[in-house]
Amino acid sequence: MSVVTLTIDEKIVSAQEGQTLLDVARENAIDIPTLCHLDGVSEAAACRLCLVEVVGTSRLLPACVTRAAEGMVVHTTTPKLVEYRRMILELFFTERNHVCSVCVANSACELQALAASQGMIHVRLDYLHPHLPVDTSHQQFGIDHNRCILCTRCVRACDEIEGAHTWDVAGRGIHSRVITDLAQPWGEATSCTSCGKCVQACPTGALFRQGSTVAEMQKDREQLAFLVRARKEKQWIS
Amino acid sequence: MDRSELNDLAQRERASWKPARLHCCTASGCLATGAEGVFKAMKQAITDKGLTDRVQAVGVGCLGLCGRGPLVQLAPQGPLFEQVSAEQAPSMVGAAVGESPHAAILDTAHPFFSSQLKIVCETSGEIDSERIEEYLALGGYRALHMALTEMTPAEVVQTISQSGLRGRGGAGYPTGLKWATVAKMPPGPKYVVCNGDEGDPGAFMDRSVMESDPHRVLEGMAIAGYAVGATQGFIYVRAEYPLAVERLRKAINQAKKLGVLGSGVFETPFDFRVDVRIGAGAFVCGEETALMASIEGRRGSPRPRPPYPAEMGLWDRPTLINNVETFANVPTILRKGADWFASIGTEKSKGTKVFSLTGKVRNTGLVEVPMGTSLRHIVEVMGGGVEGGSVKAVQTGGPSGGCIPAEFLDTSVDYESLAQLGSIMGSGGMIVMDQTTNMVEVARFFMEFCMDESCGKCIPCRVGTVQMHRLLSKIAEGKATSTDLALLEQLVPMVSETSLCGLGQTAPNPVKSTLRYFRHEYEERLRPMTSTNGRVPLPLRLA
């Protein structure tokens, strides 16, 4: 396997060929925000927060799926990118009912953390205020569609790590939502093994353990990457 | 089947043609205005008059001027009748044997007809769309035979490259380059896919080609299969085109029966099977990665490119995806040569382009013109301009395109010129708008379309289109302030630069182009800012 050198934010870094820009950046302590990326599962490239500028390409490229190449010059925080990231976060906040003060994941939410770290302090667009259900038919877990950002981490974790494929996406456009089995209540989804991986994967308070109240839903997102590494590389230490 | 059998069959077919043929258009446009009744009545009248050995009625493909259907043409070189009714059928049969007809006759010397140059539509309107023999009689499948017996796959790719053909789906990627890329991928299973998921509002070129001349598309695909080393093809057609699906299926069966598709095409070692796949009503499935997901039986949502389909497509195998019209050009290019094709059109855009001319224009229908024809010629001369008014703008490229104002009507139609004006060639929809058209409403209409058709995978498209639509509605209803317009103008570049696939990337184009040329229409609908109606505009950069 060959090694390539590239420049990310004026810093010269080395990478293995085929490594993604996101990987390389994180190895070198360069922070690129993400929401749909989850270590251990495949990429969706759907949240568009990791878009970066690559010199010589007019298009913005998602760092999570763009491979490092020799001589690449990458900028991760240009004024344009900063502005677009804030607007993307604005869109997330207007889409559903993200009310942090009454959310189980308050202070443990990736969306909330990103809004703070990216400086999204105000929403200028109209809130869409959709009427969405909360499904608590499962014995141990629940889903609050009001908090879901459709990152599909639960879908991928369930399919790729647990192998159950209980979760999927139904509907399209603004009417998309994650469903269990054939859109029946979670408690009746027979393919669900109740492993809880989806809950750990969820970046917000959409998926939660029942009985959690405001700010109690802490998630262990490392657990999934640990499992994947353990299986692939037979390394049982984190 | 070999060359001599092919020739025999074509000759026998031509010999069986009656001296006078009444061509009745049986494509969707004319069927909608009652062509089926006309066709049946003509057949009946031929029997009634005892003219079965002198006249025949043929259900042909699109005759072009869809707005005046049902159309019937007396062939060869007879008059073209418009708005024919079943009652007039006997009179037209009479016309075939020299009587004077009682039906309105269209002037075929009109520029609508005489300015056309037919390559893609060469045989549509000339032959029975449902019989392979008629396609063979006019030289069909000769190009495939020639490719298989006289050319190497590399020579076929070379010919297509030299012809300068570019993708007719809208983006204009060089077809030869795409073919060469797929051909160069290591051997193994490869696929050829024909994108017939035409979904732009106002566009019906591909429907017409598939309905009128399904064999031409199949022949093009088979040639592509030979050139790139694929043995399986798929035609992806939207479910809203049932007649196209039916005729394609019929055509595939006929072609297999004659041995021009299937195992051992023309008794050579080349195998090529084609299957039809039907869409389920999602516009986004016209995007190639979503289309492939749909063919594989998965949810039709796009994935990031690269890897491009040429490298990793259907079932992760190299896949060649071209549009219906692109494939339909191929047989003629092979038959007449790359140089001939390259001599038509402009320096960078070769050949012809089929447009569906619709909207507030006198002559609506399908036109095929050489690249480089001016918009004015198409709209005002061929289309006859606007009835009792003047052209305000021409919309090309559907929801991914833009509005070109009347002052730029002298622009020549080619990929680069249209892009320069902030529109695109697109698949060929051309909507003419008159002075009464409200451009904010036009932008809102297309935004609503994109909002409804967004798959929901990426956030800028999923929510950005909704927010843009809300802002456009607010402006259209006179409820917006300059703050809202400023917000809209920030969303436009953001959504186009950050969306995952072509749908989101081009969704803001109608807004962008109407803002560019008709900004005053937006501004005159704004309300003045007061302390109660508008939030204070915030600076772009926060914190």
mmCIF file of C-alpha atoms in Angstrom, chain A residues 43-48 51 58-62 65 79-80 82-84 86-88 90-92 94-95 119-128 148-151 168-176, chain B residues 280-283 299 302-306 308 451-464 466-467 470-471 474 487 490-491 493-495 497-501 505 535 538-543:
data_model
loop_
_atom_site.group_PDB
_atom_site.id
_atom_site.type_symbol
_atom_site.label_atom_id
_atom_site.label_comp_id
_atom_site.label_asym_id
_atom_site.label_seq_id
_atom_site.Cartn_x
_atom_site.Cartn_y
_atom_site.Cartn_z
ATOM 1 C CA GLU A 43 -20.912 6.447 4.578
ATOM 2 C CA ALA A 44 -24.147 8.116 3.498
ATOM 3 C CA ALA A 45 -22.599 11.478 2.526
ATOM 4 C CA ALA A 46 -25.982 12.976 3.333
ATOM 5 C CA CYS A 47 -25.428 15.657 5.985
ATOM 6 C CA ARG A 48 -23.082 17.674 3.770
ATOM 7 C CA LEU A 51 -17.852 19.374 2.562
ATOM 8 C CA SER A 58 -14.846 23.762 -8.526
ATOM 9 C CA ARG A 59 -17.233 21.514 -6.634
ATOM 10 C CA LEU A 60 -17.272 21.111 -2.876
ATOM 11 C CA LEU A 61 -16.377 17.556 -1.948
ATOM 12 C CA PRO A 62 -17.612 15.523 1.018
ATOM 13 C CA VAL A 65 -16.054 9.771 0.825
ATOM 14 C CA PRO A 79 -15.541 31.579 4.911
ATOM 15 C CA LYS A 80 -17.844 29.972 2.358
ATOM 16 C CA VAL A 82 -18.319 28.137 7.464
ATOM 17 C CA GLU A 83 -21.337 29.990 6.135
ATOM 18 C CA TYR A 84 -22.758 26.935 4.358
ATOM 19 C CA ARG A 86 -24.254 27.260 9.536
ATOM 20 C CA MET A 87 -27.018 27.352 6.966
ATOM 21 C CA ILE A 88 -27.144 23.565 6.826
ATOM 22 C CA GLU A 90 -30.215 26.114 10.344
ATOM 23 C CA LEU A 91 -32.042 23.833 7.927
ATOM 24 C CA PHE A 92 -31.745 20.941 10.379
ATOM 25 C CA THR A 94 -36.111 24.294 11.113
ATOM 26 C CA GLU A 95 -37.001 20.867 9.745
ATOM 27 C CA GLY A 119 -21.479 29.388 15.593
ATOM 28 C CA MET A 120 -25.049 28.853 14.498
ATOM 29 C CA ILE A 121 -26.654 31.104 17.065
ATOM 30 C CA HIS A 122 -29.758 32.168 15.254
ATOM 31 C CA VAL A 123 -32.304 30.614 12.900
ATOM 32 C CA ARG A 124 -33.451 33.054 10.231
ATOM 33 C CA LEU A 125 -35.694 30.687 8.287
ATOM 34 C CA ASP A 126 -39.200 29.656 9.239
ATOM 35 C CA TYR A 127 -39.567 26.677 11.547
ATOM 36 C CA LEU A 128 -41.648 24.066 9.768
ATOM 37 C CA CYS A 148 -34.715 12.747 14.002
ATOM 38 C CA ILE A 149 -32.368 14.353 11.471
ATOM 39 C CA LEU A 150 -32.526 11.442 8.983
ATOM 40 C CA CYS A 151 -28.786 10.814 9.193
ATOM 41 C CA ASP A 168 -35.196 1.788 6.855
ATOM 42 C CA VAL A 169 -36.358 5.037 5.315
ATOM 43 C CA ALA A 170 -39.875 5.538 3.974
ATOM 44 C CA GLY A 171 -41.437 8.429 2.139
ATOM 45 C CA ARG A 172 -39.497 11.016 0.242
ATOM 46 C CA GLY A 173 -38.361 14.591 0.464
ATOM 47 C CA ILE A 174 -39.560 16.422 3.517
ATOM 48 C CA HIS A 175 -41.923 13.520 4.243
ATOM 49 C CA SER A 176 -39.116 11.004 4.679
ATOM 50 C CA ALA B 280 -42.184 3.788 -9.701
ATOM 51 C CA GLY B 281 -42.881 7.460 -10.007
ATOM 52 C CA ALA B 282 -39.755 9.147 -8.686
ATOM 53 C CA PHE B 283 -38.202 11.955 -10.708
ATOM 54 C CA ARG B 299 -34.782 2.534 -2.811
ATOM 55 C CA PRO B 302 -28.569 8.730 -5.298
ATOM 56 C CA ARG B 303 -25.114 8.080 -3.945
ATOM 57 C CA PRO B 304 -22.046 10.264 -4.219
ATOM 58 C CA ARG B 305 -19.929 10.101 -7.368
ATOM 59 C CA PRO B 306 -17.101 9.140 -7.856
ATOM 60 C CA TYR B 308 -18.847 6.905 -11.565
ATOM 61 C CA MET B 451 -39.504 19.920 -3.364
ATOM 62 C CA ASP B 452 -42.008 17.160 -4.128
ATOM 63 C CA GLU B 453 -39.442 15.125 -6.017
ATOM 64 C CA SER B 454 -36.534 15.447 -3.584
ATOM 65 C CA CYS B 455 -35.674 11.977 -2.311
ATOM 66 C CA GLY B 456 -34.900 13.330 1.137
ATOM 67 C CA LYS B 457 -31.442 11.869 1.484
ATOM 68 C CA CYS B 458 -29.401 15.053 1.843
ATOM 69 C CA ILE B 459 -30.431 18.016 3.923
ATOM 70 C CA PRO B 460 -29.866 20.935 1.508
ATOM 71 C CA CYS B 461 -32.259 19.456 -1.020
ATOM 72 C CA ARG B 462 -34.724 18.005 1.470
ATOM 73 C CA VAL B 463 -35.219 21.129 3.550
ATOM 74 C CA GLY B 464 -33.589 23.772 1.352
ATOM 75 C CA VAL B 466 -38.988 23.570 1.167
ATOM 76 C CA GLN B 467 -37.548 26.787 2.569
ATOM 77 C CA ARG B 470 -41.889 29.066 1.271
ATOM 78 C CA LEU B 471 -39.916 32.192 0.487
ATOM 79 C CA LYS B 474 -44.291 34.607 0.365
ATOM 80 C CA LEU B 487 -32.439 34.927 2.477
ATOM 81 C CA GLN B 490 -28.332 33.033 0.173
ATOM 82 C CA LEU B 491 -30.109 29.703 -0.109
ATOM 83 C CA PRO B 493 -25.919 29.059 -4.033
ATOM 84 C CA MET B 494 -25.883 27.051 -0.829
ATOM 85 C CA VAL B 495 -28.372 24.442 -2.053
ATOM 86 C CA GLU B 497 -23.235 23.808 -4.109
ATOM 87 C CA THR B 498 -23.922 21.477 -1.204
ATOM 88 C CA SER B 499 -26.568 19.064 -2.499
ATOM 89 C CA LEU B 500 -25.624 15.471 -3.075
ATOM 90 C CA CYS B 501 -26.983 14.877 -6.564
ATOM 91 C CA GLN B 505 -27.625 20.949 -7.317
ATOM 92 C CA ARG B 535 -37.247 40.560 11.185
ATOM 93 C CA LEU B 538 -28.908 39.658 10.058
ATOM 94 C CA PRO B 539 -25.383 39.879 8.776
ATOM 95 C CA LEU B 540 -24.222 36.938 6.722
ATOM 96 C CA ARG B 541 -21.434 36.033 9.111
ATOM 97 C CA LEU B 542 -22.555 35.391 12.607
ATOM 98 C CA ALA B 543 -20.524 35.189 15.810
#
